[in-house]
mmCIF file of C-alpha atoms and ligand atoms in Angstrom:
data_model
loop_
_atom_site.group_PDB
_atom_site.id
_atom_site.type_symbol
_atom_site.label_atom_id
_atom_site.label_comp_id
_atom_site.label_asym_id
_atom_site.label_seq_id
_atom_site.Cartn_x
_atom_site.Cartn_y
_atom_site.Cartn_z
ATOM 1 C CA UNK A 145 0.000 0.000 0.000
ATOM 2 C CA UNK A 146 2.827 2.410 0.872
ATOM 3 C CA UNK A 147 4.500 1.952 -2.514
ATOM 4 C CA UNK A 148 1.114 2.428 -4.162
ATOM 5 C CA UNK A 149 0.602 5.743 -2.338
ATOM 6 C CA UNK A 150 4.051 6.991 -3.314
ATOM 7 C CA UNK A 151 3.449 5.937 -6.919
ATOM 8 C CA UNK A 152 0.274 8.038 -7.004
ATOM 9 C CA UNK A 153 1.708 11.114 -5.296
ATOM 10 C CA UNK A 154 3.781 13.776 -7.045
ATOM 11 C CA UNK A 155 7.242 12.199 -7.439
ATOM 12 C CA UNK A 156 10.230 13.654 -5.598
ATOM 13 C CA UNK A 157 12.551 15.612 -7.868
ATOM 14 C CA UNK A 158 16.247 14.777 -8.173
ATOM 15 C CA UNK A 159 17.390 17.071 -5.339
ATOM 16 C CA UNK A 160 14.680 15.833 -2.982
ATOM 17 C CA UNK A 161 15.511 12.227 -3.836
ATOM 18 C CA UNK A 162 19.224 12.924 -3.239
ATOM 19 C CA UNK A 163 18.717 14.449 0.209
ATOM 20 C CA UNK A 164 16.536 11.488 1.242
ATOM 21 C CA UNK A 165 19.210 9.042 0.047
ATOM 22 C CA UNK A 166 22.178 11.004 1.410
ATOM 23 C CA UNK A 167 20.510 11.233 4.813
ATOM 24 C CA UNK A 168 19.957 7.471 4.896
ATOM 25 C CA UNK A 169 23.586 6.840 3.946
ATOM 26 C CA UNK A 170 25.271 9.466 6.140
ATOM 27 C CA UNK A 171 23.058 9.219 9.219
ATOM 28 C CA UNK A 172 21.531 5.739 9.278
ATOM 29 C CA UNK A 173 20.768 6.031 13.002
ATOM 30 C CA UNK A 174 19.054 9.410 12.699
ATOM 31 C CA UNK A 175 17.460 9.087 9.253
ATOM 32 C CA UNK A 176 14.120 8.087 10.796
ATOM 33 C CA UNK A 177 13.783 11.718 11.906
ATOM 34 C CA UNK A 178 13.360 12.834 8.320
ATOM 35 C CA UNK A 179 9.770 13.653 7.424
ATOM 36 C CA UNK A 180 8.273 10.753 5.484
ATOM 37 C CA UNK A 181 8.580 10.840 1.717
ATOM 38 C CA UNK A 182 4.862 11.548 1.184
ATOM 39 C CA UNK A 183 5.056 14.561 3.492
ATOM 40 C CA UNK A 184 7.225 16.540 1.041
ATOM 41 C CA UNK A 185 4.447 16.757 -1.580
ATOM 42 C CA UNK A 186 1.855 17.295 1.189
ATOM 43 C CA UNK A 187 3.762 20.278 2.616
ATOM 44 C CA UNK A 188 4.274 21.736 -0.861
ATOM 45 C CA UNK A 189 0.556 21.284 -1.564
ATOM 46 C CA UNK A 190 -0.374 23.152 1.631
ATOM 47 C CA UNK A 191 2.027 26.013 0.884
ATOM 48 C CA UNK A 192 0.426 26.434 -2.552
ATOM 49 C CA UNK A 193 -3.128 25.873 -1.273
ATOM 50 C CA UNK A 194 -2.993 28.832 1.100
ATOM 51 C CA UNK A 195 -0.707 30.954 -1.094
ATOM 52 C CA UNK A 196 1.908 31.054 1.676
ATOM 53 C CA UNK A 197 4.730 33.589 1.373
ATOM 54 C CA UNK A 198 6.190 33.404 4.877
ATOM 55 C CA UNK A 199 6.907 29.999 6.344
ATOM 56 C CA UNK A 200 8.596 28.965 9.591
ATOM 57 C CA UNK A 201 10.009 25.511 10.178
ATOM 58 C CA UNK A 202 10.847 24.276 13.666
ATOM 59 C CA UNK A 203 13.181 21.312 13.202
ATOM 60 C CA UNK A 204 15.087 21.163 9.908
ATOM 61 C CA UNK A 205 17.551 18.236 10.196
ATOM 62 C CA UNK A 206 19.039 17.633 6.704
ATOM 63 C CA UNK A 207 16.562 19.921 5.004
ATOM 64 C CA UNK A 208 14.055 17.709 3.164
ATOM 65 C CA UNK A 209 10.866 19.331 4.482
ATOM 66 C CA UNK A 210 12.305 22.865 4.180
ATOM 67 C CA UNK A 211 13.306 22.103 0.598
ATOM 68 C CA UNK A 212 9.822 20.824 -0.249
ATOM 69 C CA UNK A 213 8.138 23.922 1.187
ATOM 70 C CA UNK A 214 10.635 26.432 -0.228
ATOM 71 C CA UNK A 215 10.185 25.036 -3.735
ATOM 72 C CA UNK A 216 6.450 25.713 -3.445
ATOM 73 C CA UNK A 217 6.919 29.331 -2.337
ATOM 74 C CA UNK A 218 6.859 32.229 -4.781
ATOM 75 C CA UNK A 219 10.328 33.529 -5.722
ATOM 76 C CA UNK A 220 10.133 36.301 -3.109
ATOM 77 C CA UNK A 221 8.820 33.991 -0.384
ATOM 78 C CA UNK A 222 10.793 33.306 2.786
ATOM 79 C CA UNK A 223 11.260 30.287 4.994
ATOM 80 C CA UNK A 224 12.896 30.611 8.403
ATOM 81 C CA UNK A 225 14.394 27.231 9.295
ATOM 82 C CA UNK A 226 15.135 26.620 12.989
ATOM 83 C CA UNK A 227 17.555 23.967 14.178
ATOM 84 C CA UNK A 228 20.422 23.499 16.634
ATOM 85 C CA UNK A 229 22.666 21.327 14.461
ATOM 86 C CA UNK A 230 25.244 22.857 12.107
ATOM 87 C CA UNK A 231 26.249 19.376 11.032
ATOM 88 C CA UNK A 232 22.831 18.140 9.914
ATOM 89 C CA UNK A 233 21.651 21.411 8.396
ATOM 90 C CA UNK A 234 24.850 21.731 6.311
ATOM 91 C CA UNK A 235 23.377 18.992 4.102
ATOM 92 C CA UNK A 236 20.216 21.036 3.810
ATOM 93 C CA UNK A 237 22.091 24.173 2.778
ATOM 94 C CA UNK A 238 23.779 22.224 -0.011
ATOM 95 C CA UNK A 239 20.491 20.740 -1.245
ATOM 96 C CA UNK A 240 18.686 24.104 -1.110
ATOM 97 C CA UNK A 241 21.444 25.751 -3.159
ATOM 98 C CA UNK A 242 21.393 22.895 -5.673
ATOM 99 C CA UNK A 243 17.613 23.300 -6.055
ATOM 100 C CA UNK A 244 17.962 27.073 -6.545
ATOM 101 C CA UNK A 245 15.942 27.984 -3.434
ATOM 102 C CA UNK A 246 18.807 28.799 -1.047
ATOM 103 C CA UNK A 247 17.976 32.504 -1.168
ATOM 104 C CA UNK A 248 14.448 31.826 0.157
ATOM 105 C CA UNK A 249 15.648 29.986 3.275
ATOM 106 C CA UNK A 250 17.107 31.689 6.337
ATOM 107 C CA UNK A 251 18.652 29.092 8.620
ATOM 108 C CA UNK A 252 18.719 30.028 12.318
ATOM 109 C CA UNK A 253 21.016 27.866 14.408
ATOM 110 C CA UNK A 254 19.755 28.334 17.972
ATOM 111 C CA UNK A 255 17.142 26.810 20.255
ATOM 112 C CA UNK A 256 13.934 27.343 18.286
ATOM 113 C CA UNK A 257 12.173 29.031 21.176
ATOM 114 C CA UNK A 258 14.780 31.827 21.111
ATOM 115 C CA UNK A 259 14.363 32.243 17.361
ATOM 116 C CA UNK A 260 10.557 32.341 17.590
ATOM 117 C CA UNK A 261 10.575 34.823 20.481
ATOM 118 C CA UNK A 262 12.841 37.152 18.489
ATOM 119 C CA UNK A 263 10.347 37.300 15.599
ATOM 120 C CA UNK A 264 8.001 40.288 15.147
ATOM 121 C CA UNK A 265 4.970 39.979 17.432
ATOM 122 C CA UNK A 266 2.196 40.679 14.923
ATOM 123 C CA UNK A 267 0.459 38.166 12.659
ATOM 124 C CA UNK A 268 2.765 37.693 9.678
ATOM 125 C CA UNK A 269 3.378 33.942 9.348
ATOM 126 C CA UNK A 270 1.343 32.005 6.768
ATOM 127 C CA UNK A 271 2.439 28.480 7.630
ATOM 128 C CA UNK A 272 4.559 26.907 10.368
ATOM 129 C CA UNK A 273 5.797 23.326 10.385
ATOM 130 C CA UNK A 274 6.508 21.841 13.815
ATOM 131 C CA UNK A 275 8.955 18.938 13.738
ATOM 132 C CA UNK A 276 11.557 19.415 16.498
ATOM 133 C CA UNK A 277 11.797 18.232 20.124
ATOM 134 C CA UNK A 278 8.373 16.956 21.132
ATOM 135 C CA UNK A 279 8.594 18.416 24.640
ATOM 136 C CA UNK A 280 8.811 21.877 23.076
ATOM 137 C CA UNK A 281 5.678 21.675 20.903
ATOM 138 C CA UNK A 282 3.338 23.495 23.305
ATOM 139 C CA UNK A 283 5.793 26.363 23.808
ATOM 140 C CA UNK A 284 6.364 26.625 20.035
ATOM 141 C CA UNK A 285 2.599 26.596 19.477
ATOM 142 C CA UNK A 286 2.123 29.433 21.953
ATOM 143 C CA UNK A 287 4.780 31.563 20.211
ATOM 144 C CA UNK A 288 3.404 30.775 16.755
ATOM 145 C CA UNK A 289 -0.367 31.196 17.165
ATOM 146 C CA UNK A 290 -0.292 34.997 17.780
ATOM 147 C CA UNK A 291 2.173 35.413 14.893
ATOM 148 C CA UNK A 292 -0.006 33.454 12.458
ATOM 149 C CA UNK A 293 -2.263 35.414 10.116
ATOM 150 C CA UNK A 294 -5.969 34.513 10.091
ATOM 151 C CA UNK A 295 -6.335 31.488 7.816
ATOM 152 C CA UNK A 296 -2.690 30.574 8.409
ATOM 153 C CA UNK A 297 -1.697 27.013 9.243
ATOM 154 C CA UNK A 298 0.328 25.183 11.844
ATOM 155 C CA UNK A 299 1.302 21.730 10.629
ATOM 156 C CA UNK A 300 2.587 19.481 13.418
ATOM 157 C CA UNK A 301 4.368 16.189 12.783
ATOM 158 C CA UNK A 302 4.446 12.956 14.824
ATOM 159 C CA UNK A 303 1.178 13.654 16.613
ATOM 160 C CA UNK A 304 0.357 9.917 16.857
ATOM 161 C CA UNK A 305 3.880 9.052 18.023
ATOM 162 C CA UNK A 306 3.929 5.492 16.645
ATOM 163 C CA UNK A 307 0.465 4.934 18.132
ATOM 164 C CA UNK A 308 1.875 5.343 21.663
ATOM 165 C CA UNK A 309 -0.104 8.539 22.048
ATOM 166 C CA UNK A 310 -3.343 6.613 22.617
ATOM 167 C CA UNK A 311 -1.847 4.830 25.630
ATOM 168 C CA UNK A 312 -2.813 6.584 28.896
ATOM 169 C CA UNK A 313 0.380 5.236 30.502
ATOM 170 C CA UNK A 314 2.560 6.839 27.807
ATOM 171 C CA UNK A 315 5.854 8.365 28.941
ATOM 172 C CA UNK A 316 8.558 10.569 27.415
ATOM 173 C CA UNK A 317 7.904 11.973 23.951
ATOM 174 C CA UNK A 318 4.560 10.160 23.634
ATOM 175 C CA UNK A 319 3.398 11.817 26.850
ATOM 176 C CA UNK A 320 4.592 15.203 25.573
ATOM 177 C CA UNK A 321 2.618 14.695 22.376
ATOM 178 C CA UNK A 322 -0.464 13.662 24.375
ATOM 179 C CA UNK A 323 -0.222 16.962 26.247
ATOM 180 C CA UNK A 324 0.250 18.828 22.959
ATOM 181 C CA UNK A 325 -2.791 17.194 21.338
ATOM 182 C CA UNK A 326 -4.907 18.081 24.406
ATOM 183 C CA UNK A 327 -3.591 21.652 24.254
ATOM 184 C CA UNK A 328 -4.504 21.944 20.567
ATOM 185 C CA UNK A 329 -8.044 20.643 20.987
ATOM 186 C CA UNK A 330 -8.709 23.161 23.767
ATOM 187 C CA UNK A 331 -7.344 26.159 21.831
ATOM 188 C CA UNK A 332 -10.357 27.918 20.318
ATOM 189 C CA UNK A 333 -8.162 30.359 18.386
ATOM 190 C CA UNK A 334 -7.476 27.446 16.047
ATOM 191 C CA UNK A 335 -9.471 24.803 14.169
ATOM 192 C CA UNK A 336 -7.501 21.549 14.059
ATOM 193 C CA UNK A 337 -7.759 18.093 12.499
ATOM 194 C CA UNK A 338 -5.443 15.100 12.820
ATOM 195 C CA UNK A 339 -4.505 13.326 9.593
ATOM 196 C CA UNK A 340 -3.399 9.697 9.809
ATOM 197 C CA UNK A 341 -0.561 10.419 7.395
ATOM 198 C CA UNK A 342 2.868 8.993 8.227
ATOM 199 C CA UNK A 343 3.282 9.289 12.038
ATOM 200 C CA UNK A 344 0.239 11.565 12.327
ATOM 201 C CA UNK A 345 0.048 15.152 11.114
ATOM 202 C CA UNK A 346 -2.104 17.855 12.700
ATOM 203 C CA UNK A 347 -3.376 20.618 10.443
ATOM 204 C CA UNK A 348 -4.466 23.616 12.488
ATOM 205 C CA UNK A 349 -5.945 26.745 10.931
ATOM 206 C CA UNK A 350 -6.132 30.133 12.624
ATOM 207 C CA UNK A 351 -9.711 31.336 12.904
HETATM 208 C C1 SAM B 645 12.567 15.255 13.348
HETATM 209 S S1 SAM B 645 13.987 16.208 12.971
HETATM 210 C C2 SAM B 645 13.400 17.311 11.724
HETATM 211 C C3 SAM B 645 13.205 16.626 10.399
HETATM 212 C C4 SAM B 645 13.006 17.568 9.244
HETATM 213 N N1 SAM B 645 11.768 18.298 9.367
HETATM 214 C C5 SAM B 645 13.048 16.807 7.932
HETATM 215 O O1 SAM B 645 12.036 16.628 7.282
HETATM 216 O O2 SAM B 645 14.134 16.352 7.570
HETATM 217 C C6 SAM B 645 14.122 17.208 14.401
HETATM 218 C C7 SAM B 645 15.166 18.310 14.349
HETATM 219 O O3 SAM B 645 14.904 19.186 15.444
HETATM 220 C C8 SAM B 645 16.120 19.707 15.889
HETATM 221 N N2 SAM B 645 15.942 20.205 17.255
HETATM 222 C C9 SAM B 645 15.832 19.503 18.404
HETATM 223 N N3 SAM B 645 15.669 20.314 19.452
HETATM 224 C C10 SAM B 645 15.654 21.581 18.954
HETATM 225 C C11 SAM B 645 15.498 22.870 19.531
HETATM 226 N N4 SAM B 645 15.322 23.033 20.836
HETATM 227 N N5 SAM B 645 15.533 23.935 18.722
HETATM 228 C C12 SAM B 645 15.695 23.791 17.375
HETATM 229 N N6 SAM B 645 15.838 22.601 16.790
HETATM 230 C C13 SAM B 645 15.818 21.508 17.554
HETATM 231 C C14 SAM B 645 17.101 18.548 15.764
HETATM 232 O O4 SAM B 645 18.430 19.035 15.682
HETATM 233 C C15 SAM B 645 16.611 17.844 14.505
HETATM 234 O O5 SAM B 645 17.364 18.247 13.391
#
């Protein structure tokens, strides 16, 4: 079924395919952190759907999801990519340059909360993709919601956490995601749905 889905989704282009493969080869232990292959086209679709011009990514790793979103932005669009790893994001920088979208992406190497708090306070973000440390999701959400324009989206990854999220005795990251999902459902500034795509993806729209 998975192969069937990929075969009926927009195919990855050469640079996207390369960064997926390079990540698997260079970081076999960490490669599972990369957003699933079908999420690249989904993120690009969402960027185009809402006509996003200003995107924020929290958790960039080797740059696959940032690449997918940046390619869907207009030429003068911007994507602020937050991560703490110079080593992992160096692969992203190379891929973004190769794809001709390097000038749309501003990489901020710092704890994401610092980067988000330093952003202008008013609503100016069209789409934010949450995919960093799971214990930080609620704090990121709280920084992002006021900065999101009405109709803007927060897309949060791993919200089913391998199914562990449904277990009331969950611990660690699964427990953090449980708390996040409860936080989202109680936030009436936003309208949110969970998609059973990959490891679970929440789409939340600012009212
Ligand atoms: C799941 S990976 C991101 C995958 C990426 N979206 C992709 O598709 O390839 C999580 C990333 O979050 C970063 N990270 C973890 N804690 C962070 C923090 N406090 N601030 C910023 N980035 C953080 C890690 O360095 C890692 O690269």
